[in-house]
Coordinates of C-alpha atoms and ligand atoms in Angstrom, one line a residue:
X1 CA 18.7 -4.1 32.3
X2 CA 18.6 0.0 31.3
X3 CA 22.1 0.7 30.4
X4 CA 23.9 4.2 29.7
X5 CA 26.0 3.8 27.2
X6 CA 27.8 7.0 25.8
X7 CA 25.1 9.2 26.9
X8 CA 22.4 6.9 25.8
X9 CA 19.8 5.2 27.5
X10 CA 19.1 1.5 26.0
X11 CA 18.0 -1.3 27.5
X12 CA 20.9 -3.8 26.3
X13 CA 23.7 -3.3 24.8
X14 CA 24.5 -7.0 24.4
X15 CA 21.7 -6.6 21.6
X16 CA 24.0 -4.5 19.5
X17 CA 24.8 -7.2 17.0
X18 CA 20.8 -8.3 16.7
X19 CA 20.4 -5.3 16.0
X20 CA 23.0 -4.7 13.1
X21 CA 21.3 -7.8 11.6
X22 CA 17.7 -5.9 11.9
X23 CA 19.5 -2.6 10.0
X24 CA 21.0 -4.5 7.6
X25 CA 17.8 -5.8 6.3
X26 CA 15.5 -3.5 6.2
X27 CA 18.7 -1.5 4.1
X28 CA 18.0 -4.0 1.7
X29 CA 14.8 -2.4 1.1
X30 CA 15.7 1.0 1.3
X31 CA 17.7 1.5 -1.8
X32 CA 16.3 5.8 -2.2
X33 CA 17.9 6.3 1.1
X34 CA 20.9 4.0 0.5
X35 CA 21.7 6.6 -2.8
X36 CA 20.6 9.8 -0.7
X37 CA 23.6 8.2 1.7
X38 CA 26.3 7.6 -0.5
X39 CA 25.4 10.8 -2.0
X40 CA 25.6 12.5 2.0
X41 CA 29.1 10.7 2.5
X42 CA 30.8 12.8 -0.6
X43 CA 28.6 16.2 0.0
X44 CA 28.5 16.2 3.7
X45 CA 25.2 19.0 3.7
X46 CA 24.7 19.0 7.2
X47 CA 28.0 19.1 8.8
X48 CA 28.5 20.9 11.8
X49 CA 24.9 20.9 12.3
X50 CA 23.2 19.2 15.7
X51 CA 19.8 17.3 14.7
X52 CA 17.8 15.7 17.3
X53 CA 14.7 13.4 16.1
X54 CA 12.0 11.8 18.0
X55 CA 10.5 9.3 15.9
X56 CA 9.4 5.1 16.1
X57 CA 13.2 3.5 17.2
X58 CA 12.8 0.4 14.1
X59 CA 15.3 -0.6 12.0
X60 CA 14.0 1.5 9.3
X61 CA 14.5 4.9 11.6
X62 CA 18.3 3.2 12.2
X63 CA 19.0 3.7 8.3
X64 CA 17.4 7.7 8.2
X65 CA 19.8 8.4 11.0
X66 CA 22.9 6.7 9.4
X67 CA 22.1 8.7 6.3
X68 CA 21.8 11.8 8.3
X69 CA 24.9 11.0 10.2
X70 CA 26.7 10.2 6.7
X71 CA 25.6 13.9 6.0
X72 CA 28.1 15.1 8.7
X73 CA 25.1 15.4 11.5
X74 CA 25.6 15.2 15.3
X75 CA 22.7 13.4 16.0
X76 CA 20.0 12.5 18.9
X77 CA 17.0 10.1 19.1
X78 CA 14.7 9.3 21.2
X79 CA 11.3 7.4 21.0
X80 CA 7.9 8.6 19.8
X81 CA 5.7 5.7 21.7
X82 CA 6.9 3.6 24.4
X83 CA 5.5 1.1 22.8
X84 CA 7.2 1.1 19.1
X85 CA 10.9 0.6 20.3
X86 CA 13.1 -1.8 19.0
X87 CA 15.7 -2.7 21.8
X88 CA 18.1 -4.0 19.8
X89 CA 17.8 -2.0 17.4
X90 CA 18.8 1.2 19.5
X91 CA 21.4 -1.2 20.8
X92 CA 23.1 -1.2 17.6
X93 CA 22.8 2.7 17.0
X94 CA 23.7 3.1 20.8
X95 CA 27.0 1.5 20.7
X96 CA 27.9 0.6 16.8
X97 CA 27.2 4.1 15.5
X98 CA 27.3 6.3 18.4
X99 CA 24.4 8.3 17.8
X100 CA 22.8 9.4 21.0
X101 CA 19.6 7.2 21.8
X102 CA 16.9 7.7 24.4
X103 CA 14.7 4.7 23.5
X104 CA 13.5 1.5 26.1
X105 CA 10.5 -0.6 24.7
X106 CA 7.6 -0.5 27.3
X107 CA 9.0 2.1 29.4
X108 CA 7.4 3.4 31.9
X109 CA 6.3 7.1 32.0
X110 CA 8.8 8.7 34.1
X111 CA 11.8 6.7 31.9
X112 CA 9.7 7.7 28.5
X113 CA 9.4 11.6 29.8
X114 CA 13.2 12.5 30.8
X115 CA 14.7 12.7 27.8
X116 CA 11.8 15.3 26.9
X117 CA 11.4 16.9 30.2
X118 CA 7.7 17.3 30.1
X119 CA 6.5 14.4 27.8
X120 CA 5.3 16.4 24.7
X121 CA 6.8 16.1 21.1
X122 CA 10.0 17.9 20.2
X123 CA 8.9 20.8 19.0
X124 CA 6.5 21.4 22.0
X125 CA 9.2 21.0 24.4
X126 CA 11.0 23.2 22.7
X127 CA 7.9 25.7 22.6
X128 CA 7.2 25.6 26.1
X129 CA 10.2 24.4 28.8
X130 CA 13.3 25.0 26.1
X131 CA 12.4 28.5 24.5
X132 CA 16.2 30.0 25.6
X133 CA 17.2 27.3 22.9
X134 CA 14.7 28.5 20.4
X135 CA 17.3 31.3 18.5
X136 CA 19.9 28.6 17.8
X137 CA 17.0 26.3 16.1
X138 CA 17.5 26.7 12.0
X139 CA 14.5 24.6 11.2
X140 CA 12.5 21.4 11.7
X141 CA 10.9 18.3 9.9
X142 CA 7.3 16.9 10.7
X143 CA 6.6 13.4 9.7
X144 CA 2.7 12.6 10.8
X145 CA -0.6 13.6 9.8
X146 CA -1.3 14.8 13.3
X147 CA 2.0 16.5 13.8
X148 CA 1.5 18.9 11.1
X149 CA -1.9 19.9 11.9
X150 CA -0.7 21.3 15.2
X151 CA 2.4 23.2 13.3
X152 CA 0.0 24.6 11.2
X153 CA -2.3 26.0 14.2
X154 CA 1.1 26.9 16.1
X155 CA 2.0 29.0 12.8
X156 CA -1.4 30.4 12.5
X157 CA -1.3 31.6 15.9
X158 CA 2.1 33.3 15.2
X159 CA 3.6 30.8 17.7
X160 CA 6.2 28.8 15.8
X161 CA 8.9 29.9 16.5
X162 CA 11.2 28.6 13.2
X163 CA 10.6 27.0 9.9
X164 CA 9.2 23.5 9.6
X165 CA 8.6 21.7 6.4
X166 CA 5.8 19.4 6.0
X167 CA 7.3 15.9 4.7
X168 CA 3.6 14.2 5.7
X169 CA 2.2 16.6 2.9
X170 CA 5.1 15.0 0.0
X171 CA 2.9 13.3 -2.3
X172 CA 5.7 10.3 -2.2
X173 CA 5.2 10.1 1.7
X174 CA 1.3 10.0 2.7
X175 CA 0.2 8.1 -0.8
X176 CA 2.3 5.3 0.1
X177 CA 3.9 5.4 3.4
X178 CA 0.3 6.2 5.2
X179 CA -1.9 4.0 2.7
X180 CA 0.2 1.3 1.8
X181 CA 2.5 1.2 4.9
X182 CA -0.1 1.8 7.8
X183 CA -2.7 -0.2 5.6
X184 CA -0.6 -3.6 5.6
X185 CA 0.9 -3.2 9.1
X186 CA -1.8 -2.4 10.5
X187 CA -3.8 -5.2 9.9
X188 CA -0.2 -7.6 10.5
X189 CA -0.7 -6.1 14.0
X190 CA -4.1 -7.0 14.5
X191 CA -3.2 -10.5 13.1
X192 CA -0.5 -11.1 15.3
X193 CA -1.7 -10.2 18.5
X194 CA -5.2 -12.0 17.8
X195 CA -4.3 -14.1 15.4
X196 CA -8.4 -13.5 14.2
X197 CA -10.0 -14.6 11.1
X198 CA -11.1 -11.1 9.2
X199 CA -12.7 -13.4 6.7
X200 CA -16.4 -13.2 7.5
X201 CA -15.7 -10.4 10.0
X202 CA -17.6 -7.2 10.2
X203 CA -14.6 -5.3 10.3
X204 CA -15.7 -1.1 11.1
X205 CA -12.9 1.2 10.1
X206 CA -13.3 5.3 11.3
X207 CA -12.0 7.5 9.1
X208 CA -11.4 7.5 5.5
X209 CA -8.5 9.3 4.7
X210 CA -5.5 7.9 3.4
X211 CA -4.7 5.3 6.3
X212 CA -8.2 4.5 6.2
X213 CA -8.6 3.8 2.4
X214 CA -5.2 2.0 2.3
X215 CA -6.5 -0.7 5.4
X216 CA -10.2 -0.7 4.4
X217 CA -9.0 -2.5 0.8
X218 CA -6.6 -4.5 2.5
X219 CA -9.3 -5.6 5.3
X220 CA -11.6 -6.4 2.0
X221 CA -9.1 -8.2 0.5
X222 CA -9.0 -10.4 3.9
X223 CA -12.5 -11.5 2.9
X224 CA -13.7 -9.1 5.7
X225 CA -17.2 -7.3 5.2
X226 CA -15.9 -3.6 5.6
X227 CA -17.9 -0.7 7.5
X228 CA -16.9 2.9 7.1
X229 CA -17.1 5.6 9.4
X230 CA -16.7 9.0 8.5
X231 CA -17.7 13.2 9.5
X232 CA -16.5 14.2 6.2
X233 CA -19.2 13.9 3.6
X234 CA -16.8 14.2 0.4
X235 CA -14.8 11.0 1.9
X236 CA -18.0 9.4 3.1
X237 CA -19.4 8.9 -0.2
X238 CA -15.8 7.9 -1.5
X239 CA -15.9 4.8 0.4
X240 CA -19.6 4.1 -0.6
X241 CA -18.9 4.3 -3.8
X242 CA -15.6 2.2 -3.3
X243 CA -18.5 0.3 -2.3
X244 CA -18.1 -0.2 1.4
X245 CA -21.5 0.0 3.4
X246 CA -20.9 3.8 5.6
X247 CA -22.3 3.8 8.9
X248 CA -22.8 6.3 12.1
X249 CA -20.2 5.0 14.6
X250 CA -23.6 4.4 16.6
X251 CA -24.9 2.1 14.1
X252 CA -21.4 0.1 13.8
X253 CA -20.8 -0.2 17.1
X254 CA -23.9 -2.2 17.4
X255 CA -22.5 -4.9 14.5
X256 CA -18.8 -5.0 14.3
X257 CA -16.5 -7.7 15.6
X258 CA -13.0 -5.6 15.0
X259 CA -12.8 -1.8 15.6
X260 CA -10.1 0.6 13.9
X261 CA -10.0 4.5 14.9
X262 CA -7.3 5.8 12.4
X263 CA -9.0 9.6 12.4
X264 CA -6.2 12.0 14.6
X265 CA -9.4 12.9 16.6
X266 CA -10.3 11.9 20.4
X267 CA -12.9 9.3 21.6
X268 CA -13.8 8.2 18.3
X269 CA -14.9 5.3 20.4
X270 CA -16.7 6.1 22.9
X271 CA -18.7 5.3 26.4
X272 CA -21.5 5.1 24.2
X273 CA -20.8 2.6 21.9
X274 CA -19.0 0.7 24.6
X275 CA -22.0 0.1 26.2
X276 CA -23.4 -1.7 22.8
X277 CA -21.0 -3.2 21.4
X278 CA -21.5 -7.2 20.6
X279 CA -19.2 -9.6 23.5
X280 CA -16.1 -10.1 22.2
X281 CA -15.5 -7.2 20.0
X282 CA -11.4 -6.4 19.5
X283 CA -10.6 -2.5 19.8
X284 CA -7.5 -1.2 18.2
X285 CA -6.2 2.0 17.2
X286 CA -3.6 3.4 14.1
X287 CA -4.2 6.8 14.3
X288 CA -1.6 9.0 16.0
X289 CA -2.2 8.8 20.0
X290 CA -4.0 6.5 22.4
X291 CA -7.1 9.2 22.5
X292 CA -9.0 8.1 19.9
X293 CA -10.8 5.1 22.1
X294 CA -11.8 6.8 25.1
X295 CA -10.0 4.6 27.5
X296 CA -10.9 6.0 31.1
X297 CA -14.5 5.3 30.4
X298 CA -13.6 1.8 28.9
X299 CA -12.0 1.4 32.7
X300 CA -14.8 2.6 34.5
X301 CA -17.1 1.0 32.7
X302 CA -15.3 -2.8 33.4
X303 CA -15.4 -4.6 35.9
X304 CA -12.3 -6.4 35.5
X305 CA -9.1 -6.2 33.4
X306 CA -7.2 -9.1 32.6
X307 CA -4.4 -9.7 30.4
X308 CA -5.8 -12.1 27.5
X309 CA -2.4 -13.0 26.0
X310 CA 0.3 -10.8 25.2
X311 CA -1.0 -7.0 23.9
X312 CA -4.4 -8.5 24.0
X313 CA -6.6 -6.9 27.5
X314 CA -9.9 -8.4 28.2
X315 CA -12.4 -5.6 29.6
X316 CA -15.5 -7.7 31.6
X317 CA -18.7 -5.6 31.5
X318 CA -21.0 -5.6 34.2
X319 CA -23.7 -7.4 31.9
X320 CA -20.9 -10.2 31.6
X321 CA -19.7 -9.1 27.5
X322 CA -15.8 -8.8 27.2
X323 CA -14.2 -6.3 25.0
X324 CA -10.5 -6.6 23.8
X325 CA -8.6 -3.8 23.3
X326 CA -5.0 -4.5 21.7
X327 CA -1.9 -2.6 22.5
X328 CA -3.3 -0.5 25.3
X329 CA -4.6 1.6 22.4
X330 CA -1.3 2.9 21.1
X331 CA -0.3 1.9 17.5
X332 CA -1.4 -1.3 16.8
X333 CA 1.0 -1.4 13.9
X334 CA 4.1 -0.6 16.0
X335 CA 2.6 -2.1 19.2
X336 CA 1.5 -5.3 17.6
X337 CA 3.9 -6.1 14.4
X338 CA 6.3 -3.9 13.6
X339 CA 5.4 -0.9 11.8
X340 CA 5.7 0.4 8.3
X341 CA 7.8 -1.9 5.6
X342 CA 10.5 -0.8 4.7
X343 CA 10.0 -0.5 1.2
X344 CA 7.7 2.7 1.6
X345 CA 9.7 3.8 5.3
X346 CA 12.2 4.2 1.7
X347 CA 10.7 7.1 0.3
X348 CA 9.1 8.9 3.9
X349 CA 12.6 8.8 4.9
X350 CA 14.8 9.7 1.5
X351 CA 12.0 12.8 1.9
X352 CA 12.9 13.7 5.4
X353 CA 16.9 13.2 4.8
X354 CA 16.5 15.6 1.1
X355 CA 14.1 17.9 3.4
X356 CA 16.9 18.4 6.0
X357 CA 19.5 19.0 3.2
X358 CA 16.7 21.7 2.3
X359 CA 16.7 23.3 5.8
X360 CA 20.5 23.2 5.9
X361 CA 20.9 24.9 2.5
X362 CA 18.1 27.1 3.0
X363 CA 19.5 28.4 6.6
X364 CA 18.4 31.9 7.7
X365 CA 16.2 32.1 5.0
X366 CA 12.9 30.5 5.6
X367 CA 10.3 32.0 7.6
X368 CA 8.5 30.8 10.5
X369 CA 6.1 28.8 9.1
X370 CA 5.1 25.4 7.7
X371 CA 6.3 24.8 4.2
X372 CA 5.1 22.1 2.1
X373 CA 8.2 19.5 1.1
X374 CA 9.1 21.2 -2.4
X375 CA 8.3 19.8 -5.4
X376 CA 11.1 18.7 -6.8
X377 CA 12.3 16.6 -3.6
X378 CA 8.9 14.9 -4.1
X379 CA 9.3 13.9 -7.7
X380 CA 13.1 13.0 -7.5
X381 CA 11.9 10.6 -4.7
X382 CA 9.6 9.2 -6.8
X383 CA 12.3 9.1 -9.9
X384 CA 14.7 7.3 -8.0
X385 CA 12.1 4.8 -6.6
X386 CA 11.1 3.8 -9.9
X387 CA 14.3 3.5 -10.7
X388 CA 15.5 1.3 -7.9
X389 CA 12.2 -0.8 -8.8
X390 CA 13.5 -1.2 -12.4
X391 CA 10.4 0.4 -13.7
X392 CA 11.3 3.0 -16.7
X393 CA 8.3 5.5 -17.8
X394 CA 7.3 7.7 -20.5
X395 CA 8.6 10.8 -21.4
X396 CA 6.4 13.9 -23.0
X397 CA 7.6 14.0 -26.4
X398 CA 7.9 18.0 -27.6
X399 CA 5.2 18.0 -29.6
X400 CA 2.9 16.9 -26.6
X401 CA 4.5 19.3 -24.5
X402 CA 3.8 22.0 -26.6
X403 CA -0.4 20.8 -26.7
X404 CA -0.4 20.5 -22.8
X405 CA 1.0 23.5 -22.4
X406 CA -1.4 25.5 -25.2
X407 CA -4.8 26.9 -25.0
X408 CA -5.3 27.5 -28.8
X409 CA -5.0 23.9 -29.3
X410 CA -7.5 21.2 -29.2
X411 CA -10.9 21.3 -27.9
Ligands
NAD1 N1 0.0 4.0 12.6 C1 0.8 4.6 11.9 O1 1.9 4.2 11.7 C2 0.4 5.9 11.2 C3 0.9 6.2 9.9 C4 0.4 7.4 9.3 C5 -0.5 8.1 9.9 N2 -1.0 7.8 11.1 C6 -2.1 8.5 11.8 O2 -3.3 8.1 11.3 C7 -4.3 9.1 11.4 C8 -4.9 9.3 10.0 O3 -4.0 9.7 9.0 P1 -4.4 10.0 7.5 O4 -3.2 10.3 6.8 O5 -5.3 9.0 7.1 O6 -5.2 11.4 7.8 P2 -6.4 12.0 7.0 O7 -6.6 13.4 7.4 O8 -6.2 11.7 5.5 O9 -7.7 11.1 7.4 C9 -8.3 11.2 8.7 C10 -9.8 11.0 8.4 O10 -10.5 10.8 9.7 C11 -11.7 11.5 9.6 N3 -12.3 11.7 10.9 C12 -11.9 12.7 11.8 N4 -12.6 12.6 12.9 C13 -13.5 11.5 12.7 C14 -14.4 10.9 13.5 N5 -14.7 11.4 14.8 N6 -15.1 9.8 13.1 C15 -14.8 9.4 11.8 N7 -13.9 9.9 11.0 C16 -13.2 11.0 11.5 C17 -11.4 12.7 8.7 O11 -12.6 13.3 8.2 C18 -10.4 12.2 7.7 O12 -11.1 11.8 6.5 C19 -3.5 10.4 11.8 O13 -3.6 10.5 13.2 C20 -2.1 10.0 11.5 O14 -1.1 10.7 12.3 C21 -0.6 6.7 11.8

C-alpha cells in the first residue's frame, strides 16, 4: 500500500513504530552524531535553511536527518536506489518526525523517478530540468566515491553551478565507512542472499581501492582464496604484495566462483567473460550503479531467467552453465543485508552534519567548486570517536613538537 502522508510518499505508515525501534538502535551506535545533535538542538546552525538529501533511506540516514532537523533544517529525503529503502524506516520519519520522505523499497521506475523528475541525482536535476532554482542553492554535500568524481568534472567544465564539499574525500569517512563499512556488508549481503561457503572459494574482487582492500581482507579472512583485479598498476602491486594473486579480468573470469565489481567504472564484467565463466558462478556488484556488470548482454546472452530464491536470478546459457547474479546488480550490501554499520555510518554522517554547519556558516562565500571536507571537521570527528570508544591517545609533548617542526635538528 503507497501512502501520502504529509507530502510524503511511503509505503506504510502502520510501520512507523518498527521503524522507531530500527532508529533507536542503530542511535545506539552512533554516539559522534548523537553529540553533533545535542550540540544542533542548543546552536540551531541551520535554521531557516531548506535541505533536501537523496541518500540510502536505513535507519542510520534516519539519525543524520534528525540531527539535521535538530539543527533547525526544513528537510526532504528521498531514495538513492530503489533497492536500499527501509519501509519502515521512512515510515517512522514520514509520520513521527515529519520530515518529507520520497522512499518505497523496490519501486518501480516511474514511482522511483517523480520525486526527481528525470531520474538523475540531486545535483543533476538541479543542473539540467531545475536550473531557475539554481540562484537560491547556497551549497551542497557529496557522500560517494562516484558522486564526487562527476562534481569534480562538472567544476572543471565551469558547470557547477554552487559550492559542494567533498565529505567522501574526509579521511574519517572513506578509511572507514568505504573499507570497513562496504567491506563487512558487503560480504553480509552476499552471505545472506546465498548463504555460500567463501571458504575454499575463488573469490575475484575488481578494484583495489578502498572498498576493495577493506572486502578483499575480510573475504580472506572467510578462508576464501582472494583474486584481484586492477587497471591501476600502483594498487595492483598493493594487493600482490598484500599477497593476493592479481589477475586480468580475462584470466579470473575463467576461475572464480563469486564475482565483485566495486571499481565506479562500467562493464567491468563483461560479454566476454560471461561467455567463460565456470557454471554456477554468483555475480554481484558494491560499486556505485548497476553498470559495472554489463547486464543487457548478460540478457542476451541467457536463455532463460528465473528467480533462484529471493535477490538470487539464475541466468541459463545456451551451453546449459547458469550464472547468478544477486540483487539485479544494484548494491549487494543494501540490496542483500543492509548496508553500512552503523558504527562507521557514525562518523560519514557526524562529517556530512559538521560539513552542512560549514556551508551554512560559510554562506555566500564559497566558490563554485568542490572543496575537500576541512581539516579540522575531519580530525574532530575522529577526536570525538575515540572518545566515544573510550580510547585516550598521546599528546606531542613540547619538546617533540619543537623537533617535528625543525630542520636544524636531528639527522
Ligand atoms: N556499496 C556501498 O555502500 C559503497 C560504499 C562506498 C563506495 N562505494 C562505491 O564503490 C566504488 C569504489 O569506491 P572506492 O572508494 O573503493 O574507490 P577507489 O577510487 O578508491 O577504488 C576504485 C578502484 O577501482 C579501480 N578500477 C577502475 N576501473 C577498473 C576496472 N575496469 N577494472 C578493475 N579495476 C578498476 C581503480 O583503479 C581504483 O583502484 C565506487 O563506485 C563507490 O561509489 C559503494
Amino acid at each position: 500500500m503507497k501512502v501520502s502522508s504529509k507530502g510524503s510518499d511511503v509505503k506504510d505508515v502502520n510501520l512507523a513504530a518498527q521503524g522507531q525501534d530500527l532508529i533507536d538502535w542503530a542511535a545506539r551506535e552512533m554516539p559522534v552524531l548523537g553529540l553533533i545533535r545535542q550540540r544542533f538542538t542548543k546552536d540551531q546552525p541551520l535554521k531557516g535553511l531548506r535541505l533536501a538529501a537523496c541518500l540510502h533511506v536505513t535507519s542510520e540516514t534516519a539519525n543524520l536527518m534528525l540531527t539535521l532537523k535538530a539543527g533547525g533544517a526544513d528537510l526532504a529525503l528521498c531514495a538513492s536506489n530503489p533497492l536500499s529503502t527501509n519501509d519502515a524506516v521512512a515510515s517512522a520519519l514520514a509520520s513521527h518526525h515529519a520530515v518529507k520522505t520520497y522512499a518505497i523499497r523496490g519501486e518501480d521506475n516511474d514511482t522511483y523517478y517523480e520525486p526527481m523528475d528525470d531520474g538523475a541525482d540531486l545535483v543533476s536535476v538541479l543542473h539540467k530540468s531545475r536550473r531557475e532554482q539554481l540562484p537560491q542553492v547556497i551549497g551542497g554535500t557529496e557522500e560517494t566515491t562516484t558522486g564526487v568524481i562527476r562534481l569534480r568534472a562538472m567544476a572543471e567544465h565551469g558547470v557547477l553551478a554552487y559550492p559542494i564539499v567533498a565529505v567522501n574525500e574526509a579521511d574519517t569517512k572513506h578509511m572507514f565507512d568505504n573499507r570497513y563499512g562496504t567491506g563487512q556488508s558487503t560480504i553480509d549481503g552476499i552471505i545472506r542472499s546465498t548463504n555460500v561457503l567463501l571458504a575454499g572459494k575463488t573469490f575475484v574482487i575488481a578494484g583495489y581501492g578502498w572498498v576493495g582492500r577493506g572486502l578483499a581482507s575480510r573475504a580472506k579472512g572467510h578462508g576464501a582464496d582472494v583474486v584481484i583485479t586492477e587497471v591501476d598498476a600502483v594498487k595492483a602491486l598493493e594487493a600482490a604484495m598484500d599477497g593476493f594473486r592479481v589477475l586480468k579480468m580475462d584470466d579470473a573470469a575463467r576461475v572464480g566462483d563469486i564475482f565483485v565489481t566495486v571499481t565506479g567504472d562500467v562493464n567491468v564484467l563483461d560479454r566476454k567473460h560471461f561467455e567463460v565463466m565456470k557454471d554456477g558462478a554468483i555475480l554481484a556488484n558494491s560499486g556505485h550503479f548497476n553498470s559495472e556488470i554489463n547486464l543487457k548482454a548478460l540478457d542476451e546472452l541467457a536463455t532463460g531467467v528465473r528467480n533462484a530464491r529471493p535477490l538470487v536470478q539464475e541466468y541459463r546459457l545456451a551451453d546449459g552453465r547458469r550464472l547468478f547474479l544477486l540483487g539485479e546488480g544494484r548494491l549487494i550490501n543494501l540490496a542483500g543485508a543492509e548496508g553500512h554499520p552503523a558504527a562507521v555510518m557514525d562518523m560519514s554522517f557526524a562529517n556530512q552534519a559538521l560539513c552542512a554547519e560549514y556551508i551554512a556558516k560559510n554562506a555566500g562565500q564559497l566558490e563554485r567548486k568542490v572543496y575537500d571536507v576541512p581539516a579540522d571537521i575531519d580530525s574532530e570527528v575522529a577526536r570525538l570517536k575515540l572518545h566515544a570508544m573510550g580510547i585516550a591517545i598521546d599528546t606531542l609533548t613540547e619538546e617533540q613538537r619543537r623537533y617535528l617542526s625543525s630542520w636544524e635538528e636531528g639527522t
